[in-house]
Short mmCIF file of C-alpha atoms in Angstrom, two decimals:
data_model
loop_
_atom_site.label_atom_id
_atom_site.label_comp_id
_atom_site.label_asym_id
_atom_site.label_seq_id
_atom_site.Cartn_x
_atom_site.Cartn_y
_atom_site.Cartn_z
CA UNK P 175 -41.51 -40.16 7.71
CA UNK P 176 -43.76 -37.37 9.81
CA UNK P 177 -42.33 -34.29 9.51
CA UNK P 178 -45.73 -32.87 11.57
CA UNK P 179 -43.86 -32.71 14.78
CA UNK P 180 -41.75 -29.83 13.26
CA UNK P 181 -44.13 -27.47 14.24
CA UNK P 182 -43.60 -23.68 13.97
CA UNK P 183 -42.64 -23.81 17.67
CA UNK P 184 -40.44 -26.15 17.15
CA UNK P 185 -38.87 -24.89 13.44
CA UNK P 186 -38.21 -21.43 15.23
CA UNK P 187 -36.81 -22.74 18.18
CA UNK P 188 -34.28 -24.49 15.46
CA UNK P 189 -33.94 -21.63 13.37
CA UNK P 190 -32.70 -19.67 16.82
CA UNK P 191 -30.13 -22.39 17.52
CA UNK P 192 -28.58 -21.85 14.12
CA UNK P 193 -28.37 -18.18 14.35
CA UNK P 194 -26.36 -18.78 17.97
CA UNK P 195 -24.30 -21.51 15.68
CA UNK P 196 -23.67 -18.63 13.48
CA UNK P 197 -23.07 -16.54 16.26
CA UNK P 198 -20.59 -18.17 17.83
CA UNK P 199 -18.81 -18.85 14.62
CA UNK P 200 -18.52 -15.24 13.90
CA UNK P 201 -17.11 -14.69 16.91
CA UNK P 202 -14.44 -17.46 17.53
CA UNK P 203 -13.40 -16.21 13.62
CA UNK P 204 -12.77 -12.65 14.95
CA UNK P 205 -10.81 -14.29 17.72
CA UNK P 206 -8.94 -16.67 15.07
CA UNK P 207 -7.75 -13.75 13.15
CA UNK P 208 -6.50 -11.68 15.90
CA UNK P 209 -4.89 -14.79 17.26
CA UNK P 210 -3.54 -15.78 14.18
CA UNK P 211 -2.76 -12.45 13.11
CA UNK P 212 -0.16 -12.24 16.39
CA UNK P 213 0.76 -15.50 16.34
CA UNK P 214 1.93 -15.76 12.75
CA UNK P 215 4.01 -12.52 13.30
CA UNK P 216 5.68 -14.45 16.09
CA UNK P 217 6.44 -17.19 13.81
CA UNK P 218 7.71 -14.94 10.91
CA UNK P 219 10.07 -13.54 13.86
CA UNK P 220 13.55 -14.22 14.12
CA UNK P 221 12.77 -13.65 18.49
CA UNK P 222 13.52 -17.54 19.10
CA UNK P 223 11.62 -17.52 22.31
CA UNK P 224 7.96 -15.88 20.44
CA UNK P 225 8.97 -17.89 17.47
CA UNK P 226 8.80 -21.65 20.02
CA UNK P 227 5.58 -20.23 22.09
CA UNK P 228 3.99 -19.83 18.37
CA UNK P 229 4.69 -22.89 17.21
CA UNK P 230 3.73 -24.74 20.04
CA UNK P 231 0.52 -23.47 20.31
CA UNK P 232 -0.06 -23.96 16.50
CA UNK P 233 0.99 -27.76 16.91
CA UNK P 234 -1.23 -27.97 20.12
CA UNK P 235 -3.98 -27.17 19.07
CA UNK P 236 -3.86 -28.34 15.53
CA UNK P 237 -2.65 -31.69 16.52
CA UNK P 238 -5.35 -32.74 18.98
CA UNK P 239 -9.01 -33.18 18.19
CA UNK P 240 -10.84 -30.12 18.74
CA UNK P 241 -13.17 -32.24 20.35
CA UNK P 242 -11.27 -33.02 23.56
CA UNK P 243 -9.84 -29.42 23.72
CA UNK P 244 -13.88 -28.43 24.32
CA UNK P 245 -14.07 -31.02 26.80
CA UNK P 246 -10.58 -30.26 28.52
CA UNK P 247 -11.55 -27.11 28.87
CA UNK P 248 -15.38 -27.36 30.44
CA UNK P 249 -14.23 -30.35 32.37
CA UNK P 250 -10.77 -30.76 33.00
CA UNK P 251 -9.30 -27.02 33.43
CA UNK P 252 -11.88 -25.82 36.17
CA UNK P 253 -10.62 -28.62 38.51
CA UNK P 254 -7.36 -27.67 37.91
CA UNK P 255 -7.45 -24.01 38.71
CA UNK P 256 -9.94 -25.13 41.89
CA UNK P 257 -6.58 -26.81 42.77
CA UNK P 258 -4.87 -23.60 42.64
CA UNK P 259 -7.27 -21.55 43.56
CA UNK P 260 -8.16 -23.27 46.85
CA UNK P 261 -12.18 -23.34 46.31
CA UNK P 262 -14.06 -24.78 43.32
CA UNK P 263 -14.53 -23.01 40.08
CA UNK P 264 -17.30 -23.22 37.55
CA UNK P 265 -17.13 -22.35 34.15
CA UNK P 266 -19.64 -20.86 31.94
CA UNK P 267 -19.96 -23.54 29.01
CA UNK P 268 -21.01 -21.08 26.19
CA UNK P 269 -17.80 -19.11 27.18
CA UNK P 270 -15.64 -21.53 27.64
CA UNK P 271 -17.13 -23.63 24.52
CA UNK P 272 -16.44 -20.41 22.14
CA UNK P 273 -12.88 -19.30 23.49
CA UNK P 274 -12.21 -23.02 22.81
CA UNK P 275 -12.80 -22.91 19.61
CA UNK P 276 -11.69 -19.55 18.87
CA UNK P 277 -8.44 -20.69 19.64
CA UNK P 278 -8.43 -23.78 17.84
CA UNK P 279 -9.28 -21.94 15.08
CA UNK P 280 -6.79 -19.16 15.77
CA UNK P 281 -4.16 -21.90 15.37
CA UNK P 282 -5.17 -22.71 11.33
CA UNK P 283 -5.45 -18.91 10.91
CA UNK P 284 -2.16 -18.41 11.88
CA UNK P 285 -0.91 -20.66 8.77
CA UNK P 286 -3.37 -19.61 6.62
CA UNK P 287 -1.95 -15.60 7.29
CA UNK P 288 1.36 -16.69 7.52
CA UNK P 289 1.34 -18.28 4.31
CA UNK P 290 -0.81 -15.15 2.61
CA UNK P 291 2.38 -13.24 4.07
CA UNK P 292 5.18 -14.79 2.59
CA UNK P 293 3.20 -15.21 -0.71
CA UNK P 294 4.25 -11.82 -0.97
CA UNK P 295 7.01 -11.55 -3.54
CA UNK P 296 10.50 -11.00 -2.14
CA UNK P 297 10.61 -7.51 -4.22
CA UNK P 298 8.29 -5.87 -1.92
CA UNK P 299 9.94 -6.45 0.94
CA UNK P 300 13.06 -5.16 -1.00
CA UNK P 301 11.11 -2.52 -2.26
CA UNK P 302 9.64 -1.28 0.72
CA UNK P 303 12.97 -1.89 2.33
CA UNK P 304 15.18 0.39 0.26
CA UNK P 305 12.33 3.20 0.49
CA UNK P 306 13.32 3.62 4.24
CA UNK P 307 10.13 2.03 5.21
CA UNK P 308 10.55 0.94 9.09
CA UNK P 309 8.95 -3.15 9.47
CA UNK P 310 5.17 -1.02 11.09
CA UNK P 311 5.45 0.64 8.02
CA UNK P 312 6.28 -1.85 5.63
CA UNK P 313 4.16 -5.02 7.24
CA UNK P 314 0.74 -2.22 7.25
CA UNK P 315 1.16 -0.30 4.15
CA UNK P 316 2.97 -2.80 1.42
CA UNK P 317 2.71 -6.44 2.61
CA UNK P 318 -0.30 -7.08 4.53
CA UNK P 319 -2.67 -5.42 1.89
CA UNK P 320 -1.42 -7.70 -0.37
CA UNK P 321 -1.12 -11.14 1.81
CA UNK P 322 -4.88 -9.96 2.11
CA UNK P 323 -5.90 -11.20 -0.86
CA UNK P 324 -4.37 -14.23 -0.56
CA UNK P 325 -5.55 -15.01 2.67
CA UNK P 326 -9.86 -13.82 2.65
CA UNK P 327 -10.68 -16.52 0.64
CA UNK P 328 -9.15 -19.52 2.84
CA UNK P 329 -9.96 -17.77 5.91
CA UNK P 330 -14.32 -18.12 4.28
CA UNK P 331 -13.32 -21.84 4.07
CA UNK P 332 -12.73 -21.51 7.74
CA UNK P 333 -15.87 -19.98 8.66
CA UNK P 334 -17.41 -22.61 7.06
CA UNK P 335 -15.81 -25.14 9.16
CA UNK P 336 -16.22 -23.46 12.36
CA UNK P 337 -20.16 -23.24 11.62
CA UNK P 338 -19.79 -27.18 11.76
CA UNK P 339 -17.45 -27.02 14.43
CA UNK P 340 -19.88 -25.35 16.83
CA UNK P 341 -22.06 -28.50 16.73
CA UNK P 342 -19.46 -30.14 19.09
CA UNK P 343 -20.84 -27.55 21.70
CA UNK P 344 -23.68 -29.84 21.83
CA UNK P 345 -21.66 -32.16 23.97
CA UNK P 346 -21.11 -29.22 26.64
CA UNK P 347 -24.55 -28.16 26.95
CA UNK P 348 -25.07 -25.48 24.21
CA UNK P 349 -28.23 -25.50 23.09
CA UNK P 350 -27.34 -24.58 19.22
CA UNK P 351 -28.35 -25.96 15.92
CA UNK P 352 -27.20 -29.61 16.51
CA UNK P 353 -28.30 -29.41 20.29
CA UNK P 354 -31.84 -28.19 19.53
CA UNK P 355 -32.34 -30.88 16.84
CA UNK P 356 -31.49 -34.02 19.47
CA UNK P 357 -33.54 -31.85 22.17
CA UNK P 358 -36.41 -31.69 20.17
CA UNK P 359 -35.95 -35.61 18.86
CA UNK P 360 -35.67 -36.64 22.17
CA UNK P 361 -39.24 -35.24 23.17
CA UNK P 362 -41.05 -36.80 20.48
CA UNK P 363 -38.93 -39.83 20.52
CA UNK P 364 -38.51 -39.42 16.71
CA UNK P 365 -35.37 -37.94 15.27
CA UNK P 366 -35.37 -38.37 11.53
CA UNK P 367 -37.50 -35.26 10.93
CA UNK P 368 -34.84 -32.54 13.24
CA UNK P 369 -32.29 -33.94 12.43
CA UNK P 370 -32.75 -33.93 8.79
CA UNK P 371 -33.72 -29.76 9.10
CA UNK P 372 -31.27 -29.39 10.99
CA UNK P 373 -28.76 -30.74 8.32
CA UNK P 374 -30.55 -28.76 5.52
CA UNK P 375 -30.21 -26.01 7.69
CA UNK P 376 -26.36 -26.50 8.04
CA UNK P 377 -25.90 -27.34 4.08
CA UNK P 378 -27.99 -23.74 3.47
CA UNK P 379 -25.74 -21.91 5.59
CA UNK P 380 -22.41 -23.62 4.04
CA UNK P 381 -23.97 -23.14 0.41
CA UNK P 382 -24.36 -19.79 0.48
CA UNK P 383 -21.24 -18.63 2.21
CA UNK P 384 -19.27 -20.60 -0.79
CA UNK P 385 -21.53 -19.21 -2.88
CA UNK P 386 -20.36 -15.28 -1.73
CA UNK P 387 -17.14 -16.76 -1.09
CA UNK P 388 -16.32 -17.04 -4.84
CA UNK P 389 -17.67 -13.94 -5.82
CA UNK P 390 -15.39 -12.15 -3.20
CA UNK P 391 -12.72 -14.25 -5.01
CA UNK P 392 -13.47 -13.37 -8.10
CA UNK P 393 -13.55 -9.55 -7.31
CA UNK P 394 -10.14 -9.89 -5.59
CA UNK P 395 -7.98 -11.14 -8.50
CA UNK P 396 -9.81 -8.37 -10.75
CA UNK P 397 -7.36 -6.31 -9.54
CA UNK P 398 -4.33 -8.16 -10.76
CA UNK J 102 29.90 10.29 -0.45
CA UNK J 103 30.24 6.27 -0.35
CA UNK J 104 33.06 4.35 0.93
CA UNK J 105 33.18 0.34 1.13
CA UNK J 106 35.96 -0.91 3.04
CA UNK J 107 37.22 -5.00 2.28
CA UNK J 108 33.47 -5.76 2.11
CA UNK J 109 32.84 -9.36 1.48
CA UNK J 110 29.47 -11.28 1.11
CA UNK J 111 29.04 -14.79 0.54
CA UNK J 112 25.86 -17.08 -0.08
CA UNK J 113 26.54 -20.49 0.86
CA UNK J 114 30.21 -21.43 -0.95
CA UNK J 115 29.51 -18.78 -3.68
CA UNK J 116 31.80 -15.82 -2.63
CA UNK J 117 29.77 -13.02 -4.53
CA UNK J 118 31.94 -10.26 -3.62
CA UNK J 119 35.37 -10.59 -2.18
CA UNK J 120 37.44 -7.72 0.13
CA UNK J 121 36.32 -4.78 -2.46
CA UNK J 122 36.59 -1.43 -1.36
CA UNK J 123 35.14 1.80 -3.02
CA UNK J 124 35.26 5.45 -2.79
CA UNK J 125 32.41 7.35 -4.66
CA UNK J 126 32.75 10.77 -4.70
CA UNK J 127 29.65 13.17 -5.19
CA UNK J 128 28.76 13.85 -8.82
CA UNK J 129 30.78 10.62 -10.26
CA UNK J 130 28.56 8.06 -12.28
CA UNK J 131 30.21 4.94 -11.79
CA UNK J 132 28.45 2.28 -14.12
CA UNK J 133 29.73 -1.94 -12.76
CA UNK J 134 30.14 -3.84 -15.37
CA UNK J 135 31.33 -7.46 -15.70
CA UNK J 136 29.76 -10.81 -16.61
CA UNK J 137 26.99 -12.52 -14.59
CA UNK J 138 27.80 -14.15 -11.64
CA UNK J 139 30.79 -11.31 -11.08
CA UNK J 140 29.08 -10.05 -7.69
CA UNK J 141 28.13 -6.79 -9.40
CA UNK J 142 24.51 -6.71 -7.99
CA UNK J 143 25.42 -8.32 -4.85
CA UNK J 144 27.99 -4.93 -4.47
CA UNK J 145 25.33 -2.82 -5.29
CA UNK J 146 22.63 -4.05 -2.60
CA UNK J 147 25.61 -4.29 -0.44
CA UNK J 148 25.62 -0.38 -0.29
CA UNK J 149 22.40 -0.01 0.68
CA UNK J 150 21.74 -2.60 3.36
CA UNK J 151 19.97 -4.93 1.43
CA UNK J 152 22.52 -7.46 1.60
CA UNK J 153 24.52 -7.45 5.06
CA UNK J 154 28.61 -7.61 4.48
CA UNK J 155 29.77 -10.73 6.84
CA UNK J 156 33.01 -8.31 6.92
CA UNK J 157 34.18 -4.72 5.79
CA UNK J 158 32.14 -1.64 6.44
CA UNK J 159 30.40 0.07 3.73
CA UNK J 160 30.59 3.91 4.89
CA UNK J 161 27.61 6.71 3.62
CA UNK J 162 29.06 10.35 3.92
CA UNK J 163 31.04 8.86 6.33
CA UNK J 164 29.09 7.31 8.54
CA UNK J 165 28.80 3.00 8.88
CA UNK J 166 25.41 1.45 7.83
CA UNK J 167 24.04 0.98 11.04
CA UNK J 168 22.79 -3.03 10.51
CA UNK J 169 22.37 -3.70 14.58
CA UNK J 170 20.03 -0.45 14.62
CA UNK J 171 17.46 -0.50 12.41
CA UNK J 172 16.17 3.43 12.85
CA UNK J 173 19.07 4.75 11.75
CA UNK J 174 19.39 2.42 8.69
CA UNK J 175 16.12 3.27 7.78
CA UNK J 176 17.60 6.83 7.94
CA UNK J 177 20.53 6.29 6.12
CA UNK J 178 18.37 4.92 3.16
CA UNK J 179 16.51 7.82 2.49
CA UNK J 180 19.85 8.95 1.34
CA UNK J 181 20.17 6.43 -1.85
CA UNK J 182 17.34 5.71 -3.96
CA UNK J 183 17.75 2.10 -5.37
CA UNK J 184 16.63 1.03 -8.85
CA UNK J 185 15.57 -2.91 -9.04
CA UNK J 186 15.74 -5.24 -12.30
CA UNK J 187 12.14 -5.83 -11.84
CA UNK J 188 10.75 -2.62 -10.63
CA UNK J 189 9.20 -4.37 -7.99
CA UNK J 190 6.26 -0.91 -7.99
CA UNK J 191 3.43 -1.66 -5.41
CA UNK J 192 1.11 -3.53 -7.08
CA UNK J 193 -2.08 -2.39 -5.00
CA UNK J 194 -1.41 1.18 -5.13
CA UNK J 195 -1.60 4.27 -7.98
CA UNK J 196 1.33 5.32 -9.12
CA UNK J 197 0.72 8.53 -7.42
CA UNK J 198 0.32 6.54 -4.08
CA UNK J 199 3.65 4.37 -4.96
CA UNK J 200 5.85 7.85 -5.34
CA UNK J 201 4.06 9.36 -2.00
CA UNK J 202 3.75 6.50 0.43
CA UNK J 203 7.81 6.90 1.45
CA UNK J 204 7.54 11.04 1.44
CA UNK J 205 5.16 10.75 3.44
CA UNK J 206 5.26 7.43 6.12
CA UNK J 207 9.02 8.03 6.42
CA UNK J 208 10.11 11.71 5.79
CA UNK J 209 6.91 12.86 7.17
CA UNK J 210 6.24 15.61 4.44
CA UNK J 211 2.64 16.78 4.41
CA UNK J 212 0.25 14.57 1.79
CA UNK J 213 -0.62 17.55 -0.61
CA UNK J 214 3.73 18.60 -1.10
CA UNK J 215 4.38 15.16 -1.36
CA UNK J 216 2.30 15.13 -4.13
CA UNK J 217 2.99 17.96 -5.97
CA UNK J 218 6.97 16.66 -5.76
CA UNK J 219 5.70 13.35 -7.45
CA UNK J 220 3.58 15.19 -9.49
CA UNK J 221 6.93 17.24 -10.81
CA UNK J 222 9.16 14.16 -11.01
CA UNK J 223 6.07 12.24 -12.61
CA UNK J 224 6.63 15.01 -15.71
CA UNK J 225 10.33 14.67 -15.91
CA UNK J 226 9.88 11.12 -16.77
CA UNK J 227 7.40 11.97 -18.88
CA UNK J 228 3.88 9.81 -17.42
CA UNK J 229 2.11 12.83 -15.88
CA UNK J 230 -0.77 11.70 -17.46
CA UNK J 231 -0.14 7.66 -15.64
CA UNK J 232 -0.84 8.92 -12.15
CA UNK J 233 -4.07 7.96 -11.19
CA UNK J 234 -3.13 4.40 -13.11
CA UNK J 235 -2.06 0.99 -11.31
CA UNK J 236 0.73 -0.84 -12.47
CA UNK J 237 -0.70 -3.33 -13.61
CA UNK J 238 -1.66 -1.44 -16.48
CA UNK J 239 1.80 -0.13 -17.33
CA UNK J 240 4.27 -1.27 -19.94
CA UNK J 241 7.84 -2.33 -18.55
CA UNK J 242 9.67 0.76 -19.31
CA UNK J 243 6.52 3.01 -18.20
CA UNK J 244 7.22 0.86 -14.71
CA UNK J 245 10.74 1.39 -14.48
CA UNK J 246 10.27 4.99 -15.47
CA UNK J 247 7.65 4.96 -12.09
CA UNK J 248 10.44 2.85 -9.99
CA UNK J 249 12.65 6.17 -10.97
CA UNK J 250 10.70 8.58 -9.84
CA UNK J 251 9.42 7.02 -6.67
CA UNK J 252 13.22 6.72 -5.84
CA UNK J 253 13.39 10.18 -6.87
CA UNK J 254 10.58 11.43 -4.74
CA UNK J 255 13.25 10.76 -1.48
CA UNK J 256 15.14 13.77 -2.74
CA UNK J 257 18.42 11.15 -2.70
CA UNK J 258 21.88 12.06 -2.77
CA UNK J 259 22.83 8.87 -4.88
CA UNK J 260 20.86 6.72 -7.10
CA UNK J 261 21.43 2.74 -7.41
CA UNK J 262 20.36 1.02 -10.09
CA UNK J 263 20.53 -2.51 -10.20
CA UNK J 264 20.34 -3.21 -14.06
CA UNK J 265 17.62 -1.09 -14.77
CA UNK J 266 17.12 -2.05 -18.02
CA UNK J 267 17.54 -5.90 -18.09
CA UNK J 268 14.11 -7.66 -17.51
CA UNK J 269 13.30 -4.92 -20.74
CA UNK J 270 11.84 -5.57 -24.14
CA UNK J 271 14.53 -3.95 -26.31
CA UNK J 272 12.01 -1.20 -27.41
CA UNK J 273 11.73 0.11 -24.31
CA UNK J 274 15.59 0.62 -23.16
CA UNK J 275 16.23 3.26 -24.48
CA UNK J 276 13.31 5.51 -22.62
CA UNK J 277 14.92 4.37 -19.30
CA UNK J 278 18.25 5.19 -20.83
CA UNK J 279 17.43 9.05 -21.71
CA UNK J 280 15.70 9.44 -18.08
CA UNK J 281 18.98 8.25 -16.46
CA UNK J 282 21.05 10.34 -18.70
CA UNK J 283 19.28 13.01 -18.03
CA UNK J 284 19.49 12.44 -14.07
CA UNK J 285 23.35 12.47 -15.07
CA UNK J 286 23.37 15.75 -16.59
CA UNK J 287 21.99 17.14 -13.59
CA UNK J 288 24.34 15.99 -11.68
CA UNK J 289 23.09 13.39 -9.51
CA UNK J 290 25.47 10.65 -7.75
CA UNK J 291 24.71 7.39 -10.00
CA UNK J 292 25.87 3.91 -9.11
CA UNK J 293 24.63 2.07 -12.13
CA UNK J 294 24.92 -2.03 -12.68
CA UNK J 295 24.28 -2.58 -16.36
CA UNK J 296 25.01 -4.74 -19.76
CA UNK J 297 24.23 -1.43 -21.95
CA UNK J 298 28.14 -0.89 -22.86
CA UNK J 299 26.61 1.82 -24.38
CA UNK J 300 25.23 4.02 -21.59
CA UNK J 301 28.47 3.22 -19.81
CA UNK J 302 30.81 4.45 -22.28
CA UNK J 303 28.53 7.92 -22.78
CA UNK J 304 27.77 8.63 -19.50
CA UNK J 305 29.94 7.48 -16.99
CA UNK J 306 32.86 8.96 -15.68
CA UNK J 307 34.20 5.44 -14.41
CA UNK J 308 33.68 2.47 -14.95
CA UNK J 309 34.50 -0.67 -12.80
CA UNK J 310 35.03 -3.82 -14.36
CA UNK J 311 34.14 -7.04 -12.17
CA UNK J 312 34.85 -10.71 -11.83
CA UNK J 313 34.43 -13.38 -9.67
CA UNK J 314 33.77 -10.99 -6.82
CA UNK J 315 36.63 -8.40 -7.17
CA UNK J 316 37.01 -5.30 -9.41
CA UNK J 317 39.01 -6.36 -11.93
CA UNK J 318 40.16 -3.29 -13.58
CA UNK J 319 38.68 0.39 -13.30
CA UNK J 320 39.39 3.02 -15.34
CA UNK J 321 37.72 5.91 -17.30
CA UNK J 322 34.99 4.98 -20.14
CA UNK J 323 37.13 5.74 -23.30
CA UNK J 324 40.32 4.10 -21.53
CA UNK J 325 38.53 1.10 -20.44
CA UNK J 326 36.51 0.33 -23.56
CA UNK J 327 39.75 1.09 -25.65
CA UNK J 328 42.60 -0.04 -23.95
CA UNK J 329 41.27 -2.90 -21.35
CA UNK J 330 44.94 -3.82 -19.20
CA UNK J 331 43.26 -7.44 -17.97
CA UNK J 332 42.85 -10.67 -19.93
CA UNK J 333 39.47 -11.35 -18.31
CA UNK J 334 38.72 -7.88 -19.53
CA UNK J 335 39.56 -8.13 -23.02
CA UNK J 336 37.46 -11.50 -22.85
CA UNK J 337 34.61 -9.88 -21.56
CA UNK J 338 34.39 -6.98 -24.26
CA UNK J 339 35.29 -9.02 -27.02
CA UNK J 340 31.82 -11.21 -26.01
CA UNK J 341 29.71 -8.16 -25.52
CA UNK J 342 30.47 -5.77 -27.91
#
């Protein structure tokens, strides 16, 4: 195997396609909680119309392959708001690629919080309740602190599988840490070598989040 | 004070309290007694909106519990401080921050009075020295002793207490017991649901004897305890004392 065609040209050029893997991750996580974070308050509410439009778009999106949601929405959605729109549309595929899976991802977060949230013994709710506290009060001071703890340490798990998610932007054009290792195969017409860095590269990445991830754990039930 | 008018509450085909109605005056200490099962608890959260009636009215110096309007419920009650089995104390906050996080989200009093009220009520049941402590760390009667106080912090006109001593090691009853009786003595409205025939033959100034949903028999303490009219009554005492 000739790993000499991973030149330092080439190894930063990788090493800049995983930090916009890691970008993008961080960002479609953001999105995921705030998603998540509204959507699972629609399905805790007893409003039957936010409670359906939450649990439709946590079955949508969780029961289709986040794979053809990337590619429905590069592909398939411009034409159809060209159709509405009259002229043809374009969309820009690192934008489109992220919000993609931002919301894919914003449809696991929403169980994951959801779940964190009614982890939260019945007592507190009672508690809080009987205090006079109104549901702002109650849901920001009493239950979400404590759904927190339940819900960081799934929510690194996610992170870690939206780092390997983004390598499905590869198929729209993205030129991130999967992309740049088939880019740079392709010129030398020998892919062992990137493609092997570029799963080291991955497995570093995923290592040492789990790695922080259970120290964060550990220092979270300390407190119980 | 309190009024309940034919209130009824179900769960499933258990009828947990059936058509009771109430009238509390200020100052009474009415302690529920009655086997478990008899709807007693139910009653209790009944008056404070923690179970909703499916009929009857429960009425709080005079007004309804508002149950369609949740502002004013939350209003109403800051009126009655409620005592749970299991404390249920915020697990992620001080006990300084459990007693001021009401004062202050919901009555709006200024951080530094709301803390020198908790800090007062904090001495009364004797844990001054527990404030800066999570409850983690607390025994069961320090926690109920905390649950008190926090309830106390409202500046209610009743108290609930939902068998306050129950999920207790025996050891540690009687610490709960002297803060209530001392709560009595001052003159506060008590609703108390208990098993401590004790406490309710001392302190109470009626007691209401409950089965399958209904009050059986009410009566003064000394009466009740010494000359019980009902069957089910004299069954019950004969078991428990």
């Amino acid at each position: 195997m000739d790993f000499s065609i991973m030149t330092t040209e080439n190894l930063l050029f990788m090493l800049k396609s995983a930090c916009l893997s890691v970008g993008i991750a961080v960002v479609c996580l953001l999105m995921g909680i705030v998603l998540g974070t509204v959507t699972a308050a629609g399905r805790l509410s007893k409003n039957g119309l936010l409670n359906t439009v939450a649990s439709v778009y946590v079955e949508v999106f969780r029961g289709t392959p986040m794979m053809m949601q990337i590619t429905f929405a590069y592909l398939a959605l411009p034409a159809l708001i060209s159709l509405i729109a009259g002229h043809p549309v374009r969309f820009n595929p690192l934008v489109t690629g992220t919000v993609a899976i931002g919301l894919n991802s914003g449809a696991y977060s929403t169980e994951l919080i959801r779940s964190g949230i009614l982890g939260v013994d019945k007592g507190q709710w009672e508690a809080a309740d009987a205090l006079g506290l109104s549901y702002r009060q109650k849901m920001g001071k009493v239950i979400l602190p404590q759904a927190f703890k339940r819900i960081v340490p799934p929510l690194v798990n996610e992170f870690i599988t939206l780092i390997k998610d983004t390598s499905l932007l590869s198929s729209i054009g993205i030129v991130e840490l999967m992309k740049s290792a088939t880019v740079i195969g392709a010129n030398y017409y020998a892919y062992l070598p990137p493609l092997t860095v570029a799963s080291a590269i991955y497995l570093t990445l995923t290592l040492t989040i789990s790695h922080f991830a259970r120290k964060l754990e550990r220092r979270l039930s300390a407190s119980d | 004070m309190i009024d309940l008018m034919g209130v009824s509450k179900s769960f499933g085909d258990v009828h947990a309290v059936r058509d009771v109605s109430l009238h509390v005056e200020q100052g009474e200490i009415l302690c529920l007694i009655g086997p478990s099962g008899s709807g007693k608890s139910t009653l209790l959260r009944c008056i404070n909106g923690l179970e909703v009636p499916e009929a009857g009215q429960v009425y709080v110096d005079g007004e309804p519990l508002a149950f369609g309007n949740p502002k004013l419920l939350q209003a109403q009650r800051t009126k009655m401080g409620f005592v749970f089995q299991h404390f249920h104390l915020f697990p992620h906050m001080t006990v300084l921050g459990n007693l001021t996080l009401a004062p202050v989200q919901v009555l709006g009093m200024d951080p530094q009075s709301a803390q020198n009220t908790a800090l007062a009520l904090l001495e009364r049941v004797g844990l001054s020295d527990k404030r800066d402590v999570y409850p983690a760390q607390l025994s069961g009667g320090q926690k109920q002793r905390v649950a008190i106080a926090r309830a106390l912090c409202m500046n209610p006109e009743v108290m609930l207490f939902d068998e306050p001593t129950s999920a207790l090691d025996p050891e540690m009853v009687g610490e709960v017991l002297d803060v209530m009786k001392e709560l009595a003595q001052e003159g506060m409205t008590m609703l108390v649901v208990t098993h401590e025939m004790g406490f309710a033959r001392e302190v109470s100034s009626r007691v209401l004897f409950l089965d399958e949903g209904q009050i059986v028999e009410e009566n003064t303490p000394e009466l009740l305890f010494s000359h019980p009219q009902s069957p089910r009554l004299q069954d019950f005492l004969s078991k428990v004392l």
